[in-house]
Amino acid sequence: MRPLPSELAGKRVTVMGLGRFGGGQGAVEFLCSQGAVVTVTDRRSSEELSDILEQFAVASNLQWHLGGHQEEDFCEADLLVVNPAVHPGNPFVELARHRGVKIRSEIGLFWERCPGRIIGVTGTNGKSTTATLIHDCLME
């Protein structure tokens, strides 16, 4: 069976912020695998992100704009994927919104494409206990 063509193939996607815990990296990996033309923009420098840059060294459809943001990355994108730590009122996010760019979070990107049913457990305390209880209930 052939995989369905991706609606992201050839689309210009800007990923704003890689995140401290790898969420942005997963989004970049997924977007590249779908054939999107990906630009990662992050305030951190290439030195600060050197480990991550090495992981994506062979990606031909990926470019990096580090040490700050550039307006054209937000104005010319078809899709903007925003790290959860970025404030919704960020001027670059507002610029993209004003230009009609679709804006999604990393989770939103996944959520739209996941064909299965999802149970999300969030919060500061009790996630493991709650997830275990949900698992036990579903296994019965």
Short mmCIF file of C-alpha atoms in Angstrom, two decimals:
data_model
loop_
_atom_site.label_atom_id
_atom_site.label_comp_id
_atom_site.label_asym_id
_atom_site.label_seq_id
_atom_site.Cartn_x
_atom_site.Cartn_y
_atom_site.Cartn_z
CA MET A 1 0.00 0.00 0.00
CA ARG A 2 1.35 3.44 -0.93
CA PRO A 3 1.24 6.20 1.69
CA LEU A 4 -1.15 9.05 0.98
CA PRO A 5 0.50 12.25 -0.22
CA SER A 6 1.02 14.77 2.55
CA GLU A 7 -0.88 18.04 2.50
CA LEU A 8 2.31 19.54 3.92
CA ALA A 9 4.53 18.60 0.96
CA GLY A 10 6.08 21.73 -0.52
CA LYS A 11 4.44 24.03 2.04
CA ARG A 12 6.57 26.69 3.71
CA VAL A 13 6.44 26.04 7.45
CA THR A 14 8.11 28.15 10.11
CA VAL A 15 8.73 26.55 13.50
CA MET A 16 9.10 29.25 16.16
CA GLY A 17 11.15 28.03 19.11
CA LEU A 18 12.55 24.55 19.54
CA GLY A 19 11.61 24.28 23.18
CA ARG A 20 13.67 23.04 26.07
CA PHE A 21 12.18 19.53 26.17
CA GLY A 22 12.29 18.41 22.54
CA GLY A 23 8.76 19.21 21.36
CA GLY A 24 9.98 21.50 18.63
CA GLN A 25 12.48 18.90 17.49
CA GLY A 26 9.71 16.34 17.04
CA ALA A 27 7.65 18.83 15.06
CA VAL A 28 10.63 19.65 12.82
CA GLU A 29 11.33 15.95 12.23
CA PHE A 30 7.68 15.29 11.35
CA LEU A 31 7.39 18.32 9.05
CA CYS A 32 10.59 17.44 7.20
CA SER A 33 9.41 13.84 6.77
CA GLN A 34 6.19 15.17 5.20
CA GLY A 35 8.12 17.16 2.59
CA ALA A 36 7.48 20.61 4.02
CA VAL A 37 10.07 23.33 3.45
CA VAL A 38 10.90 24.08 7.08
CA THR A 39 12.47 27.16 8.64
CA VAL A 40 13.34 26.99 12.32
CA THR A 41 13.64 30.34 14.05
CA ASP A 42 14.87 30.57 17.61
CA ARG A 43 16.35 33.32 19.79
CA ARG A 44 19.09 30.96 20.92
CA SER A 45 22.37 30.87 18.99
CA SER A 46 23.82 28.05 16.90
CA GLU A 47 26.32 27.42 19.69
CA GLU A 48 23.51 26.94 22.21
CA LEU A 49 21.68 24.59 19.83
CA SER A 50 24.70 22.73 18.41
CA ASP A 51 23.53 19.28 19.60
CA ILE A 52 20.17 19.74 17.89
CA LEU A 53 21.73 21.12 14.70
CA GLU A 54 23.85 17.97 14.41
CA GLN A 55 20.73 15.79 14.51
CA PHE A 56 19.31 17.53 11.44
CA ALA A 57 22.55 17.95 9.46
CA VAL A 58 21.33 15.85 6.52
CA ALA A 59 17.88 17.44 6.11
CA SER A 60 17.82 19.21 2.74
CA ASN A 61 14.43 20.88 3.26
CA LEU A 62 15.40 22.64 6.49
CA GLN A 63 16.99 26.00 7.20
CA TRP A 64 17.91 27.67 10.46
CA HIS A 65 17.52 31.32 11.47
CA LEU A 66 19.04 31.49 14.92
CA GLY A 67 19.91 34.23 17.35
CA GLY A 68 16.67 36.10 16.67
CA HIS A 69 13.66 36.18 14.38
CA GLN A 70 13.24 37.58 10.85
CA GLU A 71 9.93 39.05 9.69
CA GLU A 72 9.99 37.26 6.33
CA ASP A 73 9.94 33.87 8.09
CA PHE A 74 6.52 34.79 9.46
CA CYS A 75 5.11 36.73 6.50
CA GLU A 76 5.98 34.19 3.80
CA ALA A 77 4.98 30.99 5.64
CA ASP A 78 1.96 28.84 4.84
CA LEU A 79 1.96 27.50 8.41
CA LEU A 80 3.50 28.72 11.67
CA VAL A 81 4.11 26.14 14.40
CA VAL A 82 4.56 27.94 17.71
CA ASN A 83 6.26 26.55 20.81
CA PRO A 84 3.98 26.65 23.88
CA ALA A 85 6.43 28.98 25.67
CA VAL A 86 5.87 31.71 23.06
CA HIS A 87 3.39 34.32 24.31
CA PRO A 88 0.23 34.47 22.12
CA GLY A 89 0.68 38.24 21.78
CA ASN A 90 4.22 37.91 20.44
CA PRO A 91 4.71 40.51 17.67
CA PHE A 92 5.95 37.91 15.18
CA VAL A 93 2.94 35.66 15.85
CA GLU A 94 0.67 38.69 15.41
CA LEU A 95 2.43 39.54 12.15
CA ALA A 96 1.78 36.04 10.82
CA ARG A 97 -1.84 36.16 12.00
CA HIS A 98 -2.34 39.52 10.26
CA ARG A 99 -0.96 38.01 7.03
CA GLY A 100 -3.41 35.10 7.20
CA VAL A 101 -0.83 32.44 8.04
CA LYS A 102 -2.27 29.33 9.72
CA ILE A 103 -0.97 29.12 13.28
CA ARG A 104 -0.74 25.86 15.21
CA SER A 105 0.94 24.55 18.33
CA GLU A 106 3.03 21.40 18.25
CA ILE A 107 0.16 19.53 19.93
CA GLY A 108 -2.34 21.04 17.49
CA LEU A 109 -0.26 19.78 14.58
CA PHE A 110 -0.45 16.26 16.02
CA TRP A 111 -4.08 16.52 17.10
CA GLU A 112 -5.29 17.41 13.59
CA ARG A 113 -3.57 14.39 12.07
CA CYS A 114 -4.13 11.67 14.65
CA PRO A 115 -6.84 9.26 13.50
CA GLY A 116 -7.24 7.60 16.90
CA ARG A 117 -9.01 8.58 20.07
CA ILE A 118 -6.93 10.54 22.53
CA ILE A 119 -6.99 10.97 26.28
CA GLY A 120 -4.76 13.77 27.50
CA VAL A 121 -3.54 14.04 31.07
CA THR A 122 -2.00 17.36 32.07
CA GLY A 123 -1.23 19.25 35.23
CA THR A 124 1.44 19.69 37.82
CA ASN A 125 0.70 16.73 40.10
CA GLY A 126 -0.96 13.35 39.71
CA LYS A 127 -0.35 12.64 36.03
CA SER A 128 1.21 9.21 36.57
CA THR A 129 -1.53 8.12 38.96
CA THR A 130 -4.27 9.37 36.66
CA ALA A 131 -2.68 7.77 33.59
CA THR A 132 -2.36 4.46 35.47
CA LEU A 133 -6.02 4.58 36.51
CA ILE A 134 -7.10 5.34 32.94
CA HIS A 135 -4.98 2.46 31.67
CA ASP A 136 -6.48 0.06 34.22
CA CYS A 137 -10.03 1.14 33.35
CA LEU A 138 -9.44 0.70 29.62
CA MET A 139 -7.88 -2.73 30.09
CA GLU A 140 -10.98 -4.07 31.87
#
